[in-house]
Structures are given as structure tokens and as C-alpha cells.
Short mmCIF file of C-alpha atoms and ligand atoms in Angstrom, two decimals:
data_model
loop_
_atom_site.label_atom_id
_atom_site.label_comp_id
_atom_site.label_asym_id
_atom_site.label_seq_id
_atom_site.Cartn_x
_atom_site.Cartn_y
_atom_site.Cartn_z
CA UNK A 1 0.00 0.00 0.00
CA UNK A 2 1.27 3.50 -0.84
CA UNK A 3 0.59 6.20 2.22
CA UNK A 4 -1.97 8.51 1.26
CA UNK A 5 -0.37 11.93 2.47
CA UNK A 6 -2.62 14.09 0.52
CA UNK A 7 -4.11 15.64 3.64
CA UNK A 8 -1.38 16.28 5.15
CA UNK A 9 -1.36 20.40 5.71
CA UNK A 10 -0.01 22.47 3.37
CA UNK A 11 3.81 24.42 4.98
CA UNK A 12 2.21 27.29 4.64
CA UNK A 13 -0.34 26.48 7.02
CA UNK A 14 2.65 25.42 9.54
CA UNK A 15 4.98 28.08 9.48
CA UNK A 16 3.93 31.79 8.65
CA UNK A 17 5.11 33.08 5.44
CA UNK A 18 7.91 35.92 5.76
CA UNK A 19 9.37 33.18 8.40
CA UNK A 20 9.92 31.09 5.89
CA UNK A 21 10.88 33.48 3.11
CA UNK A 22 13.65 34.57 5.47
CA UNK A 23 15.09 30.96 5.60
CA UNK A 24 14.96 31.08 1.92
CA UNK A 25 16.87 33.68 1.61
CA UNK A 26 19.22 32.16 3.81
CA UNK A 27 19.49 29.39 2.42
CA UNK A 28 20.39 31.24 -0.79
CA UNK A 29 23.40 32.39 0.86
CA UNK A 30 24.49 29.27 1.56
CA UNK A 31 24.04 28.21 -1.66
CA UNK A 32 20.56 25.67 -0.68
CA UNK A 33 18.07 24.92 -2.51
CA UNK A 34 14.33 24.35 -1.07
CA UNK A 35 15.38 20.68 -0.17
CA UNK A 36 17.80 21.33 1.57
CA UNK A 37 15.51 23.82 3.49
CA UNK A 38 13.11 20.90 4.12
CA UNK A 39 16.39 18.55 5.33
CA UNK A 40 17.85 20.88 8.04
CA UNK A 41 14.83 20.50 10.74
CA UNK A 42 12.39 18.08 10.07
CA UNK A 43 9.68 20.76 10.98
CA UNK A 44 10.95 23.94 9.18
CA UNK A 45 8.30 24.43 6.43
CA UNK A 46 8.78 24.14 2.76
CA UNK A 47 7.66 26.69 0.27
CA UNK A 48 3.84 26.98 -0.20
CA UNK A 49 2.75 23.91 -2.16
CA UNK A 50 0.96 23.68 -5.17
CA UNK A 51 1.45 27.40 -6.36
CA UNK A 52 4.26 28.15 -9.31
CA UNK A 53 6.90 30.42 -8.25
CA UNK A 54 6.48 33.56 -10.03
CA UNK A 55 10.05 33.49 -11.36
CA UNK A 56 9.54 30.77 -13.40
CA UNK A 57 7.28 32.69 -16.52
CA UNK A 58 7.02 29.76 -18.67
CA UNK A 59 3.61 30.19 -20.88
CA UNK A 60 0.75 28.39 -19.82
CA UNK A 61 -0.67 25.32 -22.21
CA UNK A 62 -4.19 24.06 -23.05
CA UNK A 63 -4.59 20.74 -22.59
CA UNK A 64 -7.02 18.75 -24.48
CA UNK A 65 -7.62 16.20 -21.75
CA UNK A 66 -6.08 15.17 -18.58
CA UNK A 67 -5.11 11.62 -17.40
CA UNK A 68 -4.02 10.63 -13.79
CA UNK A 69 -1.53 8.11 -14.53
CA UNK A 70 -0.49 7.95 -10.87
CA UNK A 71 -3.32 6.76 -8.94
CA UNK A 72 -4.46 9.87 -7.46
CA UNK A 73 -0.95 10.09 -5.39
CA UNK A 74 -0.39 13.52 -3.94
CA UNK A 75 1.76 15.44 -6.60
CA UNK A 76 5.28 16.65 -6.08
CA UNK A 77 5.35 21.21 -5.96
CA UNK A 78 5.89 23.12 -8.54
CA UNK A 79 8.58 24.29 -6.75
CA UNK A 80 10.40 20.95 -5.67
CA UNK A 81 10.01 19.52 -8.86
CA UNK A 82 11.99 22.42 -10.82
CA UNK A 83 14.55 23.33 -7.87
CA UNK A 84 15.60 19.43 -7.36
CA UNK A 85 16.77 18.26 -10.83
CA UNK A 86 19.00 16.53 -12.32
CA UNK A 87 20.71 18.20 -16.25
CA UNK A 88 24.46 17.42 -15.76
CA UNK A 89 24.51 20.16 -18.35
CA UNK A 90 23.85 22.98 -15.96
CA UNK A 91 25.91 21.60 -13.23
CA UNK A 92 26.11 17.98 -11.16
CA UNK A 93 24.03 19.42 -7.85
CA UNK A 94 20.71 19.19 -7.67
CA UNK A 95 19.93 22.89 -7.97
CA UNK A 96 22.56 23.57 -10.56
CA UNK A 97 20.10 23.26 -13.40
CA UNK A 98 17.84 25.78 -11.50
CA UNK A 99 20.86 28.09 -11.24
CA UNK A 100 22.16 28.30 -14.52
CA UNK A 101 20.13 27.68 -16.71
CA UNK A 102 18.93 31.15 -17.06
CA UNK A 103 20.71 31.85 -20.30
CA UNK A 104 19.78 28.80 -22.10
CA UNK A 105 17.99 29.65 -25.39
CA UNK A 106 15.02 26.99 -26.07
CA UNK A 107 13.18 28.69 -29.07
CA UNK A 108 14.08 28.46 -32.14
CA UNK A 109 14.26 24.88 -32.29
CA UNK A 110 14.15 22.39 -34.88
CA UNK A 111 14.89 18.62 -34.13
CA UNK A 112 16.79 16.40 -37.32
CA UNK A 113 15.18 13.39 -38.33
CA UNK A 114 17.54 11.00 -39.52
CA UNK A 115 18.23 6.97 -40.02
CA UNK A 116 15.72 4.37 -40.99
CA UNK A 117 12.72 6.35 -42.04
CA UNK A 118 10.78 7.10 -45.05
CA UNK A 119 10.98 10.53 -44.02
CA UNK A 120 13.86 12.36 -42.52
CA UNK A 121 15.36 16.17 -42.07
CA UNK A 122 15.30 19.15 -39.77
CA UNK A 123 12.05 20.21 -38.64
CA UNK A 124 11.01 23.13 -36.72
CA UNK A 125 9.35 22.47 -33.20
CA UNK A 126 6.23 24.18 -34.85
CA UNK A 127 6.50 21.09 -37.53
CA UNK A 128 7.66 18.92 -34.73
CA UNK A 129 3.98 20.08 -32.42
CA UNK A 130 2.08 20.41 -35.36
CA UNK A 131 -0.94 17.77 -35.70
CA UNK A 132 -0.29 16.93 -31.95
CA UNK A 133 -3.37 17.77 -29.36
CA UNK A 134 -1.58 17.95 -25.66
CA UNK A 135 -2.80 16.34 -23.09
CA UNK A 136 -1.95 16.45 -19.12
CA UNK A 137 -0.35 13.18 -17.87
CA UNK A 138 0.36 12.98 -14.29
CA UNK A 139 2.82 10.14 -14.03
CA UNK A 140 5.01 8.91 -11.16
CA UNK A 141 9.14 9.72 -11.93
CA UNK A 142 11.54 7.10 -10.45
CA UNK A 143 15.51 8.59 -10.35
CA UNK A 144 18.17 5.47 -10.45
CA UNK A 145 19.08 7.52 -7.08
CA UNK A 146 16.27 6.27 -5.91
CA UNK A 147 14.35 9.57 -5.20
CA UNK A 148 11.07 10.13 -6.85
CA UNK A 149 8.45 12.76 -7.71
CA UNK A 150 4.77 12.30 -9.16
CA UNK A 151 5.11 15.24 -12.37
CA UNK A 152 1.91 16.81 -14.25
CA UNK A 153 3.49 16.22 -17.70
CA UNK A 154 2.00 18.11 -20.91
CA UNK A 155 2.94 16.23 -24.14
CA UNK A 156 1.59 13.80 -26.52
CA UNK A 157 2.68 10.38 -27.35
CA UNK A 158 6.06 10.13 -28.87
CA UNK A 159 4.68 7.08 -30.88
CA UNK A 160 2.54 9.53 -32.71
CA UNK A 161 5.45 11.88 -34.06
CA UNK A 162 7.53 8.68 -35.04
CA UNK A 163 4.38 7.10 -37.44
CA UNK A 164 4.37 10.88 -39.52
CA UNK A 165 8.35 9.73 -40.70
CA UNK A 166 7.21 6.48 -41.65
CA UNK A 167 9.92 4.21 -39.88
CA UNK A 168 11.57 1.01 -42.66
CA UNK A 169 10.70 -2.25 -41.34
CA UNK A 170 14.17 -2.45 -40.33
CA UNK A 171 14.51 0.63 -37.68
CA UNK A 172 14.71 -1.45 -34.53
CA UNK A 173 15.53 1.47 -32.06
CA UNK A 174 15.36 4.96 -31.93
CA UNK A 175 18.05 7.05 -30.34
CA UNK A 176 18.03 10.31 -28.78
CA UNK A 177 20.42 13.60 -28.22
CA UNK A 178 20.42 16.40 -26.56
CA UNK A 179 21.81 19.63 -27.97
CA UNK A 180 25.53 20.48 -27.73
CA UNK A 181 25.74 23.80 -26.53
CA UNK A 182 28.37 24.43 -24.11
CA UNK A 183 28.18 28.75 -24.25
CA UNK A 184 24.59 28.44 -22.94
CA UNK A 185 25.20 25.18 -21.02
CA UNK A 186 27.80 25.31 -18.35
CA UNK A 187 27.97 21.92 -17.49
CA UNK A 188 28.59 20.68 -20.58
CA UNK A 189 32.73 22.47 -19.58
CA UNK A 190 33.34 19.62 -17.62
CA UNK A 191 33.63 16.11 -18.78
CA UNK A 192 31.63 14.74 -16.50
CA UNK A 193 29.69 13.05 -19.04
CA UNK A 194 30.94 12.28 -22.47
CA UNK A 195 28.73 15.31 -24.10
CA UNK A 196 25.96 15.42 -26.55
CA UNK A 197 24.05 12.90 -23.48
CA UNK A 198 22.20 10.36 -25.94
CA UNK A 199 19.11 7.87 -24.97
CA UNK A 200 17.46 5.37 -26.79
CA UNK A 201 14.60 3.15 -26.86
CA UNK A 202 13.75 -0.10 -27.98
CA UNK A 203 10.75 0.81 -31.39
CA UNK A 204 8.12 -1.17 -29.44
CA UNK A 205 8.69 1.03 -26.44
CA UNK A 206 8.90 3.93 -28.06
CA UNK A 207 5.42 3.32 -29.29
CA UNK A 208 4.06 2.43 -26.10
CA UNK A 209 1.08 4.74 -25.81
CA UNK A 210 2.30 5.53 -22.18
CA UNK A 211 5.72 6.86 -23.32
CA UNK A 212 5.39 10.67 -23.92
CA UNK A 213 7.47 13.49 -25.49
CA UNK A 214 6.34 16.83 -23.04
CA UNK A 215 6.66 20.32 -23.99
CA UNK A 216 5.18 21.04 -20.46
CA UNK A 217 4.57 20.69 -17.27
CA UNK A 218 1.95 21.92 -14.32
CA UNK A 219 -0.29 23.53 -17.15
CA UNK A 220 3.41 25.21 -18.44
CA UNK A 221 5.52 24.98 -20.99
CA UNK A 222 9.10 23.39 -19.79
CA UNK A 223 11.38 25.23 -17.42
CA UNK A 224 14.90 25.00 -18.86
CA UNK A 225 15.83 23.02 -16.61
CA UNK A 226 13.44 20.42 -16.75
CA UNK A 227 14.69 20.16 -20.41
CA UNK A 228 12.85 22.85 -22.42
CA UNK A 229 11.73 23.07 -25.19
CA UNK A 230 11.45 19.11 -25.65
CA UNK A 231 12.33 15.62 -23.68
CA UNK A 232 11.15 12.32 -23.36
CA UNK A 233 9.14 10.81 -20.33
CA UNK A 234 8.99 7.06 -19.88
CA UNK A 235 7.42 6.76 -16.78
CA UNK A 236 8.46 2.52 -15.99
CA UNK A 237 12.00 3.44 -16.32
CA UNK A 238 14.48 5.28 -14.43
CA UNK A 239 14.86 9.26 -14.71
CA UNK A 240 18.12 9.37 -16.99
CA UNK A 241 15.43 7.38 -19.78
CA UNK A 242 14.35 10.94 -19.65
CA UNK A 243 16.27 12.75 -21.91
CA UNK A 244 15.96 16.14 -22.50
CA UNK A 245 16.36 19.30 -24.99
CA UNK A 246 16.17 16.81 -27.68
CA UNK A 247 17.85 18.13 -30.86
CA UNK A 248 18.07 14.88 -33.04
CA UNK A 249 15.83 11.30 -33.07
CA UNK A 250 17.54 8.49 -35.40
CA UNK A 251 15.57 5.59 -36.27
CA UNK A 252 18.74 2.58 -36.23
CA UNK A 253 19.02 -1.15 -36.73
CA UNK A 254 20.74 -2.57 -33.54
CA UNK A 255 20.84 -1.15 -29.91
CA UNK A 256 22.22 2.59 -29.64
CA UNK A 257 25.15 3.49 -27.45
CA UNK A 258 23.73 5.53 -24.64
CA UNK A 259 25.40 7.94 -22.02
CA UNK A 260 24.60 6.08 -18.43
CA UNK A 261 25.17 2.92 -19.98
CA UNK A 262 28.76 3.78 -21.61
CA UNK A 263 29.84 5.50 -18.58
CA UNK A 264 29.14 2.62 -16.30
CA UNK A 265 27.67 -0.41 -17.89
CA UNK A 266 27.33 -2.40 -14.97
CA UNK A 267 25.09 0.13 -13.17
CA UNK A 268 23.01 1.72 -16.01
CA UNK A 269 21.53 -0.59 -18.25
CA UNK A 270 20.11 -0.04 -21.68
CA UNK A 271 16.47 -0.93 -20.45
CA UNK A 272 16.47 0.60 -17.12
CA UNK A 273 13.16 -0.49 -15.98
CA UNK A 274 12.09 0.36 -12.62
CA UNK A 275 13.13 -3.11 -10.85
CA UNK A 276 12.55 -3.63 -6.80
CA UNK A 277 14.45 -6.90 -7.54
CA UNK A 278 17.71 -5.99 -8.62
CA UNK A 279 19.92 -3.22 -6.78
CA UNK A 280 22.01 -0.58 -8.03
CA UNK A 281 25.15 -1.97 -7.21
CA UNK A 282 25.91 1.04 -4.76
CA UNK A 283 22.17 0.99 -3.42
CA UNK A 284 18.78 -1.08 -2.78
CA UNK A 285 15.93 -0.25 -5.39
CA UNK A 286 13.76 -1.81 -3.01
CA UNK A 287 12.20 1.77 -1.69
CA UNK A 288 12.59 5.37 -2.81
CA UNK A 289 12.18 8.64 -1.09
CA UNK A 290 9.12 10.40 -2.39
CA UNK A 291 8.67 14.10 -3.01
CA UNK A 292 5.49 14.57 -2.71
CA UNK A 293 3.16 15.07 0.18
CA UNK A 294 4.66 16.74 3.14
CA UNK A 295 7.60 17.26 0.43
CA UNK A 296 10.57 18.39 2.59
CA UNK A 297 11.81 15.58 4.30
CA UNK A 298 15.09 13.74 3.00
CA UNK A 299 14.83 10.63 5.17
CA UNK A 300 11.36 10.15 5.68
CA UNK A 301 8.55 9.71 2.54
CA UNK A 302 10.19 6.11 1.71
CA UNK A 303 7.70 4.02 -0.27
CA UNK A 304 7.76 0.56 -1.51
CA UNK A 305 9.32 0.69 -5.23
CA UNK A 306 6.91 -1.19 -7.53
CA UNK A 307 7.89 -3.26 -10.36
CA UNK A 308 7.85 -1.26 -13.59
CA UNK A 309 7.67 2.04 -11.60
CA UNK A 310 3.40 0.58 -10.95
CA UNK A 311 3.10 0.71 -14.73
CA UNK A 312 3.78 -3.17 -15.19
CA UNK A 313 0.06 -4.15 -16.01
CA UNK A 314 0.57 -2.12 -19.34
CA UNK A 315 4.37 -2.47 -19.90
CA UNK A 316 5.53 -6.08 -18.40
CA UNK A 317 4.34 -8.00 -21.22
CA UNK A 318 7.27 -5.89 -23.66
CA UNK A 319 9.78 -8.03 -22.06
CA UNK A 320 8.12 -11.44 -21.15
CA UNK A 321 10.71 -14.29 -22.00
CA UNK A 322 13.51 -11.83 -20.79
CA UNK A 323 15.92 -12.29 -18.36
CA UNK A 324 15.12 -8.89 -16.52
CA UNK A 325 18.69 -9.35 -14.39
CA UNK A 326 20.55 -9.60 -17.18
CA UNK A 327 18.70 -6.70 -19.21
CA UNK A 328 18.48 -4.64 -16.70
N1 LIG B 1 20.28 15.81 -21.28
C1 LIG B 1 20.05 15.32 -20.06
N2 LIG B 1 18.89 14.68 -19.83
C2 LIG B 1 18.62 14.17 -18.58
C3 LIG B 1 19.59 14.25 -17.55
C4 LIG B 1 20.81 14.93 -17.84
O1 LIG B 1 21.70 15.07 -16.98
N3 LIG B 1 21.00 15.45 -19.09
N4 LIG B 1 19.32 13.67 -16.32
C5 LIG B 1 18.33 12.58 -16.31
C6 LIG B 1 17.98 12.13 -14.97
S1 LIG B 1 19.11 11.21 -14.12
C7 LIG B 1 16.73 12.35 -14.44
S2 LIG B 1 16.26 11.68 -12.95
C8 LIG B 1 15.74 13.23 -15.12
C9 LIG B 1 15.33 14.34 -14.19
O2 LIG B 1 14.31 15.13 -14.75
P1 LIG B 1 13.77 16.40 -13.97
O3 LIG B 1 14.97 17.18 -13.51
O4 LIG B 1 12.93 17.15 -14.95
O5 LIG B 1 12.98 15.90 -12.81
O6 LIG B 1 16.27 13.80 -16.31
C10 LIG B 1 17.08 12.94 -17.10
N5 LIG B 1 17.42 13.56 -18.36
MO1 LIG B 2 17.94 10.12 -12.41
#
């Protein structure tokens, strides 16, 4: 059973609010982010849940219908859920992306279609969104770090842009990238990763209805740092799945090369499905620290991790006959 902590009271109703604005601004200083607010004293409050900071000015989407993929589970802030990220190319803490990714130039875009397709070549995001209604999709989001968030996505089905190229019979995969830009991105001066970070599905899972390319989130179009103006959301796999600011999708024959899983093979896999039964080799998978809920508490919110991130009545049956330990 998952804890239902969607009555808990709102931090706003706990602490007053220029208290807590001072500790913000404190925590600034210190070079905090809102987590780490909630982490110090397990009863200092959180920012106020559920409305968008005002520095975020992102324009607001219309949805064409809304679908609450995560069992009614109490959703992760606004707040939390663009101050605790993880873009290696705005930095390696987990309000680096927040930080600096103020200069980072989203539109124009255009996204090259390339490989195994009857149709192929740059397109502009407006040809990309084009012929797409968005819809809200509130799915859970499992990090490998086993930290997790429940995310309002806005988006469409990624399955639905990939039929308009008309993939060739023999386009087994698709792989992702994200773009290259290391003036507006200043992560990407460190090698931390080997840069452009690429991602890559299997085709059947990248036609899975539940797998989603957003443009938004919370009724929004995408912060930067929650990879604006484009990225992927496979909600039964791990986070880094999630690829963002995509700039190119190649239709290929055999499995693509893919940044977790070069840099360390034996703890990224290529399928990274959401798997209670096989640890990280650093770390259980067995539970994972929600976000959600009373939302500012490192050590406590830990839930049960379910197989396939909850999503395995739709997804399990894409890898029956599969050794799920050894394609992990
Ligand atoms: N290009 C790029 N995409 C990325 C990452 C990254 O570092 N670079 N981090 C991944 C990881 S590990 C996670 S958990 C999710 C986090 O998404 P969020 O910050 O929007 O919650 O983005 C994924 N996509
Ligand atoms: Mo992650």
C-alpha cells in the first residue's frame, strides 16, 4: 500500500510566510536549494505547495484532456520539482540546473530526423507540435538515485510523431540527443559526461502509448531546466530514460550506445526499468524517497518501489521471456 499523504497540511499552514521566506533567503546564501531547506529541521516548512513560483514565466498550455496516470498520489510542488533536478549540463548538484540555466535559449528549435525512415530532415518544433493535441499526464518519476516525484506532464505520445516519418521495417531502435551547446550550457565544460548525453529506446517502447514526449509541465511549458523546449518521459523506467532538450531522433538497426550505460555499464543498463528486484550496485531499489506530500523531508517519505515504476500491467508484457537481471 502507498501512504496517502494528501491531507497532510499544506507548509504554509505550519509556518507563517515571511518566516519562511527569510530561511529562503538564507538558504540562498548558503548556496541551498528548497530541499535542503526541508532537510535541516524536520519541521521547518517548505515553500507553499501547489502554487508556481512567479520566477519561473514559462507560458501556460491548453490541454485537451487530462489523465491521472499515478493513482491519485499527492503530486510533487511546482517548486520541488523544478529546484531538485537533475541536467548534468547545468551543473552535477541538484539545484545547478535551476541556477544556470537562465541563459539557455530553447526557441528556435528544430529537431533532425535521420536513419531508418521514409521521411527524414530538420524540422522546426512548430512542424515537430504540429498535428499533436496535448494532453496532461500525471505520471510517477523514479531517479536510479532512488528519489522520486509524481510530475503533471504536458505532451503527446512520442509514438505519434515517429508514425508521420514512416519508420523502414528495419529501424529497430530509436536514439536520442540532446543539444551540444556548451556557451549556454555550463555543465557541458566539464567532462563529467561524455557530451551530446544520448538515450534510446527499444521501437516497441517507443510506441508504447504511455511513453510521452512533453513540452510542459503543471499547465506550463518546460522550465529549462526540466529540459525545455522538448524531452522524453517514460514513466516505468528510471529518470536518466528521460532525456531532454532533444535536438536529433535516429531511427537505427541494432541497440544505440547511450550515455549512463557507456559511462558505467554495470550500473546503467540499456532498459532501465524500474526493478525492486535488482539493486544498483551502490544501493537497494527496493524503496525510494518520495517528493510529494509533506515534500521536505530527506529521510522520511520512503515508499515501496513497484515493479515497472506501478506501470507493469501495461508495460511487463514488452519483455516477457527476458531475463530482466541480465537486461536490466
Ligand atoms: N540531457 C540530459 N537529460 C537528462 C539528464 C541529464 O543530466 N541530461 N538527467 C536525467 C535524470 S538522471 C533524471 S532523474 C531526469 C530528471 O528530470 P527532472 O529534472 O525534470 O525531474 O532527467 C534525465 N534527463
Ligand atoms: Mo535520475
Amino acid at each position: 500500500m502507498r501512504p496517502d499523504r494528501s491531507n497532510n497540511p499544506p507548509p504554509s499552514a505550519i509556518t507563517p510566510e515571511p518566516v519562511y521566506r527569510r530561511r529562503r533567503q538564507v538558504l540562498k546564501l548558503l548556496g541551498l536549494g528548497a530541499t535542503a531547506l526541508a532537510t535541516g529541521c524536520g519541521s521547518e516548512a517548505a515553500p507553499p505547495a501547489a502554487a508556481p513560483e512567479s520566477n519561473i514565466t514559462s507560458k501556460p498550455l491548453a490541454v485537451a484532456n487530462r489523465v491521472d496516470a499515478a493513482a491519485g498520489e499527492a503530486k510533487t510542488t511546482f517548486q520541488d520539482a523544478t529546484h531538485y533536478n537533475n541536467f548534468y549540463e547545468f551543473g552535477t548538484g541538484k539545484a545547478d540546473p535551476a541556477a544556470n540555466s537562465g541563459a539557455f535559449q530553447p526557441r528556435p528549435w528544430s529537431v533532425e530526423i535521420a536513419g531508418l525512415a521514409e521521411k527524414t530532415g530538420r524540422f522546426t518544433l512548430e512542424d515537430i507540435l504540429q498535428d499533436h493535441a496535448l494532453e496532461e499526464r500525471i505520471y510517477r518519476m523514479r531517479c536510479v538515485e532512488a528519489w522520486s516525484m509524481v510530475i503533471p506532464w504536458v505532451g503527446f505520445p512520442l509514438g505519434d510523431l515517429l508514425k508521420r516519418f514512416k519508420p523502414l521495417a528495419s529501424a529497430k531502435y530509436v536514439a536520442f540527443t540532446t543539444v551540444e551547446r556548451p556557451a549556454q550550457m555550463p555543465g557541458q565544460a566539464d567532462r563529467v559526461l561524455d557530451w551530446p548525453y544520448r538515450e534510446g529506446l527499444r521501437m516497441d517502447e517507443a510506441m508504447h502509448p504511455l511513453t510521452l514526449l512533453a513540452v510542459g509541465m503543471y499547465g506550463r511549458e518546460l522550465p529549462n531546466q526540466n529540459g525545455a523546449p522538448l524531452r522524453l518521459v517514460v514513466p516505468w523506467k528510471y529518470g536518466f530514460k528521460g532525456i531532454k532538450s532533444i535536438v536529433k531522433i535516429e531511427f537505427v538497426e541494432s541497440m544505440p550506445s547511450t550515455t549512463w550505460n557507456v559511462m558505467a555499464a554495470d550500473e546503467y543498463g540499456f532498459y532501465a526499468n524500474v526493478n525492486p528486484a535488482v539493486d544498483h550496485p551502490r544501493w537497494s531499489q527496493k524503496t525510494e524517497r518520495r517528493i510529494a506530500g509533506s515534500g521536505f523531508n530527506l529521510f522520511g517519505n520512503r515508499i515501496e518501489t513497484l515493479p515497472f515504476n506501478g506501470y507493469a500491467e501495461q508495460v511487463a508484457h514488452l519483455y516477457a521471456g527476458m531475463d530482466l537481471r541480465k537486461n536490466f
